[in-house]
Coordinates of C-alpha atoms and ligand atoms in Angstrom, one line a residue:
X1 CA 80.9 74.1 125.3
X2 CA 79.1 77.4 125.6
X3 CA 77.1 78.9 122.7
X4 CA 79.1 81.2 120.5
X5 CA 78.4 85.0 120.4
X6 CA 78.6 87.1 117.4
X7 CA 79.3 90.8 116.8
X8 CA 78.3 92.5 113.5
X9 CA 79.5 96.0 112.7
X10 CA 77.2 98.0 110.4
X11 CA 78.9 101.3 110.9
X12 CA 81.2 103.5 113.0
X13 CA 84.4 101.4 112.6
X14 CA 86.4 103.2 109.8
X15 CA 84.6 106.5 110.1
X16 CA 83.3 108.8 112.8
X17 CA 79.5 108.6 112.5
X18 CA 76.6 106.2 111.7
X19 CA 77.5 104.1 114.7
X20 CA 75.7 100.8 114.6
X21 CA 76.6 97.3 115.8
X22 CA 74.8 94.1 116.5
X23 CA 75.4 91.6 119.3
X24 CA 74.0 88.1 118.7
X25 CA 73.2 85.6 121.5
X26 CA 71.2 82.4 121.0
X27 CA 70.4 83.6 117.4
X28 CA 68.8 86.8 118.6
X29 CA 70.1 90.2 117.5
X30 CA 70.5 93.3 119.8
X31 CA 71.3 96.5 117.9
X32 CA 73.7 98.8 119.8
X33 CA 73.1 102.4 118.6
X34 CA 71.8 103.4 115.2
X35 CA 73.4 106.7 114.1
X36 CA 73.8 108.8 111.1
X37 CA 76.8 110.5 109.6
X38 CA 76.9 114.0 108.1
X39 CA 78.2 114.1 104.5
X40 CA 81.5 115.5 103.4
X41 CA 82.4 117.7 100.5
X42 CA 82.6 114.7 98.2
X43 CA 78.8 114.1 98.6
X44 CA 77.1 117.1 97.0
X45 CA 73.4 117.5 97.9
X46 CA 73.4 114.6 100.3
X47 CA 71.8 115.4 103.7
X48 CA 73.0 112.5 105.6
X49 CA 74.5 109.0 105.5
X50 CA 73.1 106.0 107.2
X51 CA 74.3 102.4 108.0
X52 CA 73.3 99.8 105.4
X53 CA 70.2 98.1 107.0
X54 CA 70.2 95.2 104.5
X55 CA 71.5 92.7 107.2
X56 CA 68.8 93.8 109.7
X57 CA 66.1 93.7 107.1
X58 CA 67.1 90.2 106.0
X59 CA 67.1 89.1 109.6
X60 CA 64.2 91.2 110.9
X61 CA 62.5 88.3 112.7
X62 CA 65.6 87.8 114.8
X63 CA 65.9 91.4 116.0
X64 CA 65.1 91.7 119.7
X65 CA 65.7 95.4 120.5
X66 CA 67.9 98.4 120.1
X67 CA 70.0 99.8 123.0
X68 CA 71.3 103.4 123.0
X69 CA 74.5 104.4 124.6
X70 CA 73.7 108.1 124.5
X71 CA 71.6 110.7 122.6
X72 CA 74.1 112.1 120.0
X73 CA 73.0 112.1 116.3
X74 CA 75.8 109.7 115.3
X75 CA 74.2 107.2 117.7
X76 CA 70.4 107.8 117.4
X77 CA 69.9 109.7 114.2
X78 CA 69.3 106.6 112.0
X79 CA 66.5 105.2 114.2
X80 CA 63.7 107.0 112.3
X81 CA 64.9 105.3 109.1
X82 CA 65.5 101.9 110.7
X83 CA 61.9 101.9 112.0
X84 CA 60.6 102.2 108.5
X85 CA 62.1 98.7 107.9
X86 CA 61.4 97.0 111.2
X87 CA 59.4 97.5 114.4
X88 CA 61.8 97.4 117.4
X89 CA 61.7 98.5 121.0
X90 CA 64.4 100.9 122.1
X91 CA 66.2 101.0 125.5
X92 CA 68.3 104.0 126.8
X93 CA 68.5 106.6 129.5
X94 CA 65.5 109.0 129.7
X95 CA 67.5 111.8 128.1
X96 CA 68.9 109.6 125.2
X97 CA 65.3 108.4 124.5
X98 CA 64.0 112.0 124.7
X99 CA 66.6 113.2 122.2
X100 CA 66.0 110.2 119.9
X101 CA 62.2 110.6 120.2
X102 CA 62.2 114.0 118.4
X103 CA 63.3 112.7 115.1
X104 CA 61.3 109.5 115.4
X105 CA 58.1 111.5 116.1
X106 CA 58.8 113.9 113.2
X107 CA 59.1 110.9 110.9
X108 CA 55.8 109.5 112.2
X109 CA 57.4 106.3 113.4
X110 CA 56.6 106.5 117.1
X111 CA 53.9 103.8 116.7
X112 CA 56.5 101.3 115.5
X113 CA 58.6 101.3 118.7
X114 CA 58.3 101.3 122.4
X115 CA 60.7 103.4 124.4
X116 CA 62.1 101.8 127.6
X117 CA 63.9 104.1 130.0
X118 CA 66.7 102.5 132.0
X119 CA 68.5 103.9 135.1
X120 CA 72.2 104.3 135.9
X121 CA 73.7 101.0 136.9
X122 CA 70.6 99.1 136.0
X123 CA 70.9 95.5 134.8
X124 CA 68.2 94.4 132.3
X125 CA 67.2 91.1 130.8
X126 CA 66.2 91.8 127.2
X127 CA 65.3 88.5 125.6
X128 CA 68.4 86.4 125.9
X129 CA 70.5 89.5 126.5
X130 CA 71.7 90.4 130.0
X131 CA 72.7 94.1 129.7
X132 CA 74.2 96.3 132.3
X133 CA 74.1 100.1 131.9
X134 CA 77.2 101.8 133.4
X135 CA 77.3 105.6 133.7
X136 CA 80.0 107.4 131.7
X137 CA 80.8 111.1 131.3
X138 CA 80.6 112.6 127.8
X139 CA 79.5 115.8 126.0
X140 CA 75.8 114.9 126.4
X141 CA 74.5 113.9 129.8
X142 CA 73.4 110.4 130.8
X143 CA 75.6 108.3 128.5
X144 CA 76.3 104.7 129.2
X145 CA 78.9 102.1 128.7
X146 CA 77.2 98.8 128.2
X147 CA 78.3 95.5 129.7
X148 CA 76.8 92.4 128.0
X149 CA 76.9 89.3 130.2
X150 CA 77.0 86.6 127.6
X151 CA 77.6 82.8 127.4
X152 CA 81.1 83.8 126.2
X153 CA 81.8 86.1 129.1
X154 CA 81.4 89.9 129.5
X155 CA 81.6 92.1 126.5
X156 CA 82.1 95.7 127.6
X157 CA 81.4 98.6 125.1
X158 CA 82.6 101.9 126.4
X159 CA 80.2 104.0 124.4
X160 CA 81.4 107.6 123.8
X161 CA 83.2 108.6 126.9
X162 CA 85.8 110.8 128.6
X163 CA 86.9 110.4 132.2
X164 CA 85.7 113.7 133.7
X165 CA 86.6 113.6 137.4
X166 CA 84.6 116.8 138.2
X167 CA 81.5 116.5 136.0
X168 CA 79.1 119.4 136.0
X169 CA 76.2 117.3 137.3
X170 CA 78.3 115.2 139.7
X171 CA 77.5 112.0 137.9
X172 CA 80.9 110.4 137.4
X173 CA 81.9 107.5 135.2
X174 CA 81.5 104.3 137.2
X175 CA 85.0 103.0 136.9
X176 CA 84.6 101.1 140.2
X177 CA 81.8 99.0 138.7
X178 CA 84.0 98.3 135.6
X179 CA 86.8 97.3 138.0
X180 CA 84.5 95.0 139.9
X181 CA 83.4 93.2 136.8
X182 CA 87.0 92.8 135.7
X183 CA 87.9 91.2 139.0
X184 CA 84.8 89.1 139.5
X185 CA 83.9 87.7 136.1
X186 CA 86.7 89.1 134.1
X187 CA 86.1 91.1 130.8
X188 CA 86.4 88.9 127.8
X189 CA 86.3 91.7 125.2
X190 CA 86.5 95.5 125.4
X191 CA 85.3 97.7 122.6
X192 CA 86.3 101.3 123.2
X193 CA 85.9 104.8 121.8
X194 CA 88.9 105.7 119.5
X195 CA 88.0 109.3 118.5
X196 CA 90.9 110.9 120.4
X197 CA 93.4 107.9 120.2
X198 CA 95.9 110.1 118.6
X199 CA 95.7 112.9 121.2
X200 CA 98.2 112.6 124.1
X201 CA 97.3 113.5 127.6
X202 CA 94.0 113.9 129.3
X203 CA 90.9 115.9 128.3
X204 CA 90.1 118.9 130.5
X205 CA 87.1 118.7 132.6
X206 CA 83.9 120.3 131.3
X207 CA 83.9 122.5 134.3
X208 CA 87.0 124.3 133.0
X209 CA 84.9 125.7 130.2
X210 CA 82.5 127.2 132.7
X211 CA 85.3 129.3 134.3
X212 CA 86.6 130.5 130.9
X213 CA 83.1 131.5 129.8
X214 CA 82.5 133.3 133.1
X215 CA 85.7 135.2 132.6
X216 CA 84.6 136.3 129.2
X217 CA 81.3 137.6 130.6
X218 CA 83.4 139.6 133.0
X219 CA 85.7 140.9 130.3
X220 CA 82.8 142.3 128.1
X221 CA 80.4 143.9 130.6
X222 CA 79.0 146.3 128.0
X223 CA 78.5 144.1 125.1
X224 CA 75.7 141.7 124.2
X225 CA 77.0 138.1 124.5
X226 CA 76.0 135.5 121.9
X227 CA 77.2 132.0 122.5
X228 CA 76.8 129.0 120.3
X229 CA 77.3 125.3 121.2
X230 CA 75.8 121.9 120.3
X231 CA 72.2 121.9 121.3
X232 CA 72.6 118.5 123.0
X233 CA 75.4 119.7 125.2
X234 CA 73.3 120.4 128.2
X235 CA 76.2 120.8 130.7
X236 CA 77.7 123.4 128.4
X237 CA 74.4 125.2 128.2
X238 CA 74.1 125.0 132.0
X239 CA 77.5 126.7 132.5
X240 CA 76.8 129.4 129.9
X241 CA 73.4 130.1 131.6
X242 CA 75.0 130.2 135.1
X243 CA 77.6 132.7 133.9
X244 CA 75.0 134.8 132.2
X245 CA 72.7 134.9 135.3
X246 CA 75.7 135.6 137.6
X247 CA 76.4 138.7 135.4
X248 CA 72.9 140.0 135.6
X249 CA 71.8 138.9 132.1
X250 CA 68.6 137.3 130.8
X251 CA 68.9 134.4 128.4
X252 CA 67.2 134.0 125.0
X253 CA 67.6 131.0 122.8
X254 CA 67.7 130.8 119.1
X255 CA 67.3 127.8 116.8
X256 CA 64.7 125.1 116.9
X257 CA 66.8 122.3 118.4
X258 CA 68.2 124.6 121.1
X259 CA 64.7 125.5 122.2
X260 CA 63.6 121.9 122.1
X261 CA 66.5 120.4 124.0
X262 CA 66.5 123.1 126.6
X263 CA 62.8 122.5 127.1
X264 CA 63.4 118.7 127.3
X265 CA 66.4 119.0 129.7
X266 CA 64.6 121.4 132.0
X267 CA 61.5 119.2 132.2
X268 CA 63.7 116.3 133.2
X269 CA 65.4 118.3 135.9
X270 CA 68.8 118.1 134.1
X271 CA 69.1 121.8 133.3
X272 CA 68.4 124.4 135.9
X273 CA 67.5 127.8 134.5
X274 CA 64.8 129.8 136.3
X275 CA 61.8 131.0 134.3
X276 CA 62.6 134.5 135.3
X277 CA 66.1 134.2 133.7
X278 CA 64.6 133.4 130.3
X279 CA 63.2 135.9 127.7
X280 CA 61.6 135.4 124.3
X281 CA 64.0 136.2 121.5
X282 CA 61.3 138.6 120.0
X283 CA 61.8 140.8 123.1
X284 CA 65.6 140.9 123.0
X285 CA 65.5 144.1 120.9
X286 CA 63.8 146.0 123.8
X287 CA 66.5 145.1 126.3
X288 CA 69.9 146.8 126.9
X289 CA 72.7 144.9 125.2
X290 CA 74.6 144.3 128.4
X291 CA 71.6 142.6 130.0
X292 CA 71.3 139.9 127.3
X293 CA 72.8 136.6 126.6
X294 CA 71.7 134.7 123.5
X295 CA 72.4 130.9 123.2
X296 CA 72.1 129.8 119.7
X297 CA 72.5 126.9 117.3
X298 CA 74.9 127.0 114.3
X299 CA 78.2 126.0 115.9
X300 CA 79.1 124.0 112.8
X301 CA 78.5 126.9 110.4
X302 CA 75.5 125.1 108.9
X303 CA 74.3 127.4 106.1
X304 CA 70.7 127.9 107.3
X305 CA 71.4 128.0 111.0
X306 CA 70.7 130.9 113.3
X307 CA 74.4 131.8 113.6
X308 CA 75.1 131.6 109.9
X309 CA 72.1 133.9 109.2
X310 CA 73.4 136.3 111.8
X311 CA 76.8 136.4 110.2
X312 CA 75.2 137.1 106.8
X313 CA 73.1 139.9 108.3
X314 CA 69.9 138.0 107.6
X315 CA 68.8 136.8 111.0
X316 CA 65.1 137.7 111.6
X317 CA 65.6 138.5 115.3
X318 CA 69.2 139.8 115.8
X319 CA 71.3 142.3 114.0
X320 CA 74.9 141.7 114.9
X321 CA 77.3 144.6 115.1
X322 CA 80.1 146.3 117.1
X323 CA 78.1 145.9 120.3
X324 CA 78.3 142.1 120.2
X325 CA 80.8 139.5 121.3
X326 CA 80.2 136.0 119.8
X327 CA 81.6 133.0 121.6
X328 CA 81.9 129.7 119.6
X329 CA 81.9 127.2 122.4
X330 CA 82.6 124.3 120.0
X331 CA 85.0 122.7 117.6
X332 CA 84.4 122.3 113.9
X333 CA 83.8 118.6 113.0
X334 CA 86.2 117.6 110.2
X335 CA 84.6 118.8 107.0
X336 CA 82.9 121.8 108.5
X337 CA 86.0 124.0 109.0
X338 CA 85.4 126.1 105.9
X339 CA 81.7 126.8 106.8
X340 CA 82.7 127.8 110.3
X341 CA 85.5 130.0 109.0
X342 CA 83.0 131.8 106.7
X343 CA 80.7 132.4 109.7
X344 CA 83.6 133.8 111.8
X345 CA 84.6 136.1 108.9
X346 CA 81.1 137.3 108.4
X347 CA 80.8 138.2 112.1
X348 CA 84.1 140.1 112.1
X349 CA 83.0 142.0 109.0
X350 CA 79.9 143.2 110.9
X351 CA 82.1 144.5 113.6
X352 CA 81.5 141.9 116.3
X353 CA 84.2 140.4 118.5
X354 CA 84.6 136.7 118.0
X355 CA 86.0 134.2 120.5
X356 CA 86.6 130.7 119.3
X357 CA 88.5 127.6 120.6
X358 CA 91.6 128.8 118.8
X359 CA 91.7 131.9 120.9
X360 CA 90.5 130.8 124.3
X361 CA 89.6 127.5 126.0
X362 CA 85.9 127.8 125.3
X363 CA 85.6 124.2 124.3
X364 CA 86.9 120.8 125.6
X365 CA 86.5 117.5 123.9
X366 CA 83.9 114.9 125.0
X367 CA 86.1 112.0 124.0
X368 CA 88.9 110.3 126.0
X369 CA 92.4 111.1 125.1
X370 CA 95.3 108.6 125.4
X371 CA 95.8 108.7 129.1
X372 CA 92.1 108.2 129.7
X373 CA 92.0 105.3 127.2
X374 CA 94.9 103.7 129.1
X375 CA 93.1 104.2 132.4
X376 CA 90.1 102.3 131.0
X377 CA 92.3 99.5 129.6
X378 CA 94.1 99.2 132.9
X379 CA 90.9 99.0 134.9
X380 CA 89.0 96.7 132.5
X381 CA 92.1 94.4 131.8
X382 CA 90.3 92.8 128.9
X383 CA 91.4 89.5 127.4
X384 CA 90.7 90.8 123.9
X385 CA 90.2 94.3 122.4
X386 CA 88.5 95.9 119.4
X387 CA 88.8 99.7 118.9
X388 CA 85.6 101.3 117.7
X389 CA 84.2 104.8 116.9
X390 CA 87.0 106.1 114.7
X391 CA 88.6 106.4 111.3
X392 CA 91.0 103.7 110.5
X393 CA 93.9 105.8 111.7
X394 CA 92.3 106.3 115.1
X395 CA 91.5 102.5 115.3
X396 CA 95.1 101.7 114.5
X397 CA 96.5 104.0 117.2
X398 CA 94.1 102.7 119.7
X399 CA 95.0 99.1 118.8
X400 CA 98.7 99.9 119.4
X401 CA 97.9 101.5 122.7
X402 CA 96.1 98.3 123.8
X403 CA 99.1 96.3 122.8
X404 CA 101.4 98.6 124.9
X405 CA 99.0 98.1 127.8
X406 CA 99.5 94.3 127.6
X407 CA 96.6 93.0 125.5
X408 CA 98.2 90.2 123.4
X409 CA 98.4 91.3 119.8
X410 CA 96.7 88.1 118.6
X411 CA 93.6 89.2 120.6
X412 CA 93.4 92.7 119.2
X413 CA 91.2 92.9 116.2
X414 CA 91.1 95.8 113.8
X415 CA 87.5 95.4 112.6
X416 CA 85.9 97.5 109.9
X417 CA 82.3 98.2 108.8
X418 CA 80.7 95.0 107.7
X419 CA 82.9 92.6 109.7
X420 CA 81.4 89.8 111.6
X421 CA 83.3 88.7 114.8
X422 CA 82.7 85.4 116.5
X423 CA 83.5 84.5 120.1
X424 CA 83.8 80.9 121.0
X425 CA 85.2 79.1 124.0
X426 CA 88.6 79.0 122.3
X427 CA 88.8 82.1 120.2
X428 CA 87.7 85.5 119.0
X429 CA 88.0 85.9 115.3
X430 CA 86.6 87.3 112.1
X431 CA 83.8 85.2 110.8
X432 CA 82.6 86.7 107.5
X433 CA 81.1 89.9 106.2
X434 CA 77.7 91.6 105.7
X435 CA 76.8 94.5 103.5
X436 CA 77.8 97.8 105.1
X437 CA 78.0 100.4 102.3
X438 CA 76.9 104.0 102.7
X439 CA 73.2 104.6 102.5
X440 CA 72.9 108.2 101.1
X441 CA 69.9 110.2 102.0
X442 CA 68.8 113.3 100.1
X443 CA 65.7 114.9 101.6
X444 CA 63.5 113.2 104.0
X445 CA 63.3 109.8 102.4
X446 CA 65.0 108.1 99.5
X447 CA 68.2 106.4 99.0
X448 CA 70.5 108.1 96.6
X449 CA 72.7 105.6 94.8
X450 CA 76.4 105.9 94.0
X451 CA 75.6 106.6 90.4
X452 CA 73.6 109.7 91.3
X453 CA 76.5 110.9 93.5
X454 CA 79.0 110.3 90.8
X455 CA 76.9 112.4 88.4
X456 CA 76.6 115.2 91.0
X457 CA 80.4 115.2 91.5
X458 CA 81.0 115.5 87.7
X459 CA 78.4 118.3 87.5
X460 CA 80.0 120.1 90.4
X461 CA 83.6 119.8 89.2
X462 CA 83.2 119.9 85.4
X463 CA 79.8 121.2 84.5
X464 CA 77.4 119.9 81.9
X465 CA 77.1 120.1 78.1
X466 CA 73.7 119.3 76.6
X467 CA 73.3 118.8 72.9
X468 CA 69.9 118.8 71.3
X469 CA 69.4 117.5 67.7
X470 CA 66.4 116.6 65.7
X471 CA 66.7 113.9 63.2
X472 CA 64.6 112.2 60.6
X473 CA 63.4 108.9 62.1
X474 CA 63.9 107.0 58.8
X475 CA 67.0 108.4 57.3
X476 CA 68.8 109.7 60.4
X477 CA 69.3 113.0 58.6
X478 CA 69.8 116.0 60.8
X479 CA 66.7 118.3 60.5
X480 CA 67.5 121.0 63.1
X481 CA 70.4 121.6 65.4
X482 CA 72.7 120.5 66.8
X483 CA 72.0 123.1 69.5
X484 CA 74.5 123.2 72.4
X485 CA 73.7 124.4 75.9
X486 CA 76.3 124.4 78.6
X487 CA 76.7 125.3 82.3
X488 CA 80.1 125.1 83.9
X489 CA 82.1 124.1 80.8
X490 CA 82.7 127.4 79.1
X491 CA 80.9 130.7 79.4
X492 CA 78.7 130.3 76.3
X493 CA 78.2 134.1 75.4
X494 CA 81.9 134.5 75.1
X495 CA 82.7 131.1 73.4
X496 CA 80.5 131.3 70.2
X497 CA 83.4 130.2 68.0
X498 CA 84.2 127.2 70.2
X499 CA 80.5 126.2 70.3
X500 CA 80.4 126.5 66.5
X501 CA 83.2 124.0 66.2
X502 CA 81.5 121.7 68.8
X503 CA 78.3 121.8 66.6
X504 CA 80.5 120.8 63.6
X505 CA 82.1 118.0 65.6
X506 CA 78.6 116.6 66.5
X507 CA 77.4 116.8 62.9
X508 CA 80.6 114.9 61.8
X509 CA 79.9 112.3 64.4
X510 CA 76.3 111.8 63.3
X511 CA 77.4 111.6 59.7
X512 CA 79.9 108.9 60.6
X513 CA 77.1 106.9 62.2
X514 CA 74.6 107.2 59.4
X515 CA 77.3 106.4 56.8
X516 CA 77.8 103.1 58.5
X517 CA 74.1 102.5 58.4
X518 CA 73.3 103.4 62.1
X519 CA 69.9 105.1 62.2
X520 CA 68.5 104.0 65.5
X521 CA 68.2 106.2 68.5
X522 CA 70.8 104.5 70.7
X523 CA 73.5 104.5 68.0
X524 CA 72.9 108.2 67.2
X525 CA 73.0 109.0 70.9
X526 CA 76.2 107.1 71.4
X527 CA 77.9 108.8 68.5
X528 CA 76.8 112.2 69.5
X529 CA 78.1 111.7 73.0
X530 CA 81.4 110.3 71.8
X531 CA 82.1 113.0 69.2
X532 CA 81.2 115.8 71.5
X533 CA 83.1 114.3 74.4
X534 CA 86.2 113.9 72.3
X535 CA 86.0 117.4 71.0
X536 CA 85.5 118.9 74.4
X537 CA 88.4 117.0 75.9
X538 CA 90.8 117.7 73.0
X539 CA 90.1 121.5 73.0
X540 CA 89.7 122.2 76.7
X541 CA 91.1 119.1 78.6
X542 CA 87.9 118.9 80.5
X543 CA 85.4 116.2 81.1
X544 CA 82.0 117.7 81.7
X545 CA 78.9 115.5 81.7
X546 CA 77.7 115.2 78.1
X547 CA 73.9 114.8 77.7
X548 CA 72.8 114.0 74.2
X549 CA 69.1 114.7 73.5
X550 CA 68.1 113.2 70.2
X551 CA 64.5 113.9 68.9
X552 CA 63.2 111.8 66.1
X553 CA 60.5 113.1 63.8
Ligands
LIG1 ZN1 79.8 109.3 118.8
LIG2 ZN1 78.8 111.2 121.4

């Protein structure tokens, strides 16, 4: 009997973001990706959300290494936080490591890891793990699918992928290698990207965007062209730059991550822009509009990004107007639609022309659609299947697709965050759970608990009412107040009568407490909160946060 192998999902199954899984062989743990998730509107003031690292902290002595599939934030953005808890070496393509390194370095955690670059197709022994790195195409270059050759057979993880048959850099997904593993050893288990499991058809090649962008440059020969896309989308940047140069324009970049990633990709030979084609953003003002192309960050409408500032007329370097055409070569991530819409509105208001993915094919997805998912399933022919990288609905559709493709339903597992899966000689099945809640981060460090988040939600939706009252410490008699201060409940200057009634309600509540003999601080506080809360709800049907401040003298 061969040793069993375990999989532990710490994030990314049940949501898009904070991808993190563990593979366990001979009691050792290999972490596959460590990403973050961007907060939604239900999380006011939260900067990012991480996987719960409790399991890794509790088993720190068993952790062998971390392997990266690619350099997107939802796969590498959690590393700088993980490294606070444990020292761990990281393996990935040079570009993935380069992108991950930025944040790790900023957090001062570089000393707690060693970065090991791996090549396309390389097979590495990492402790007891035999890992093969198989090239895939995606919206960042040099992504991998990873094949783990384990005592329980081959586990193939697709990573984020699409099947782009005409990739911009000529580096195709190595489907042949996957087919070879399938026919030689067989694939025991496939874990595959579910992001676009609801989308029928096939994604368009990244190259198609290049043609559309080039056509737009031709259509607006007299305008300044400003293009935004993800700063890690090196192939997109290459195509924009090629179109700009072909139309006699020089390129300026805007946004810190754009400048950083372009520098990194050029130094690695992954992005080809001649020095002579680049100009400092400070000098753009001196050039004719039709000789300039600006590539900027801010494709998600992030409030302080270069593009959002442009749309608000507050960008330090660029004043947008009727002489500009702005191309959003991107698609809003769910939750960001409103911010992106606001930016587009702002740009139109300033007189600019705006081209977005709703108007022209200036963006294509980096994630496989149904026909591509079927292609991978048919080449890998896995004995068992677990859909990953998706919300529950995406996982469900992907699971059904696998069933249609002939994977027996008894061997399709719909796993979620926190699930542990065990592979033995005879079965693949659920084998317990580990903590996998959201770890909320506000600012650089610091875990914000659910309590804080609940408070913020109440404050955002219902406002706050603070009541300040001074009482005699011995008798409980009210000496001054109650004074009522509110934000977001009623507009105080116009609600004096209501506030007067609220003060009376508080006094009545305090009287009730002292009549029953309650003099202590906690009792007075509780009665104040209850009386005011009741009054506020009865009169206005609202439930703002009530904050009693009792001062004893
Ligand atoms: Zn991803
Ligand atoms: Zn990705």
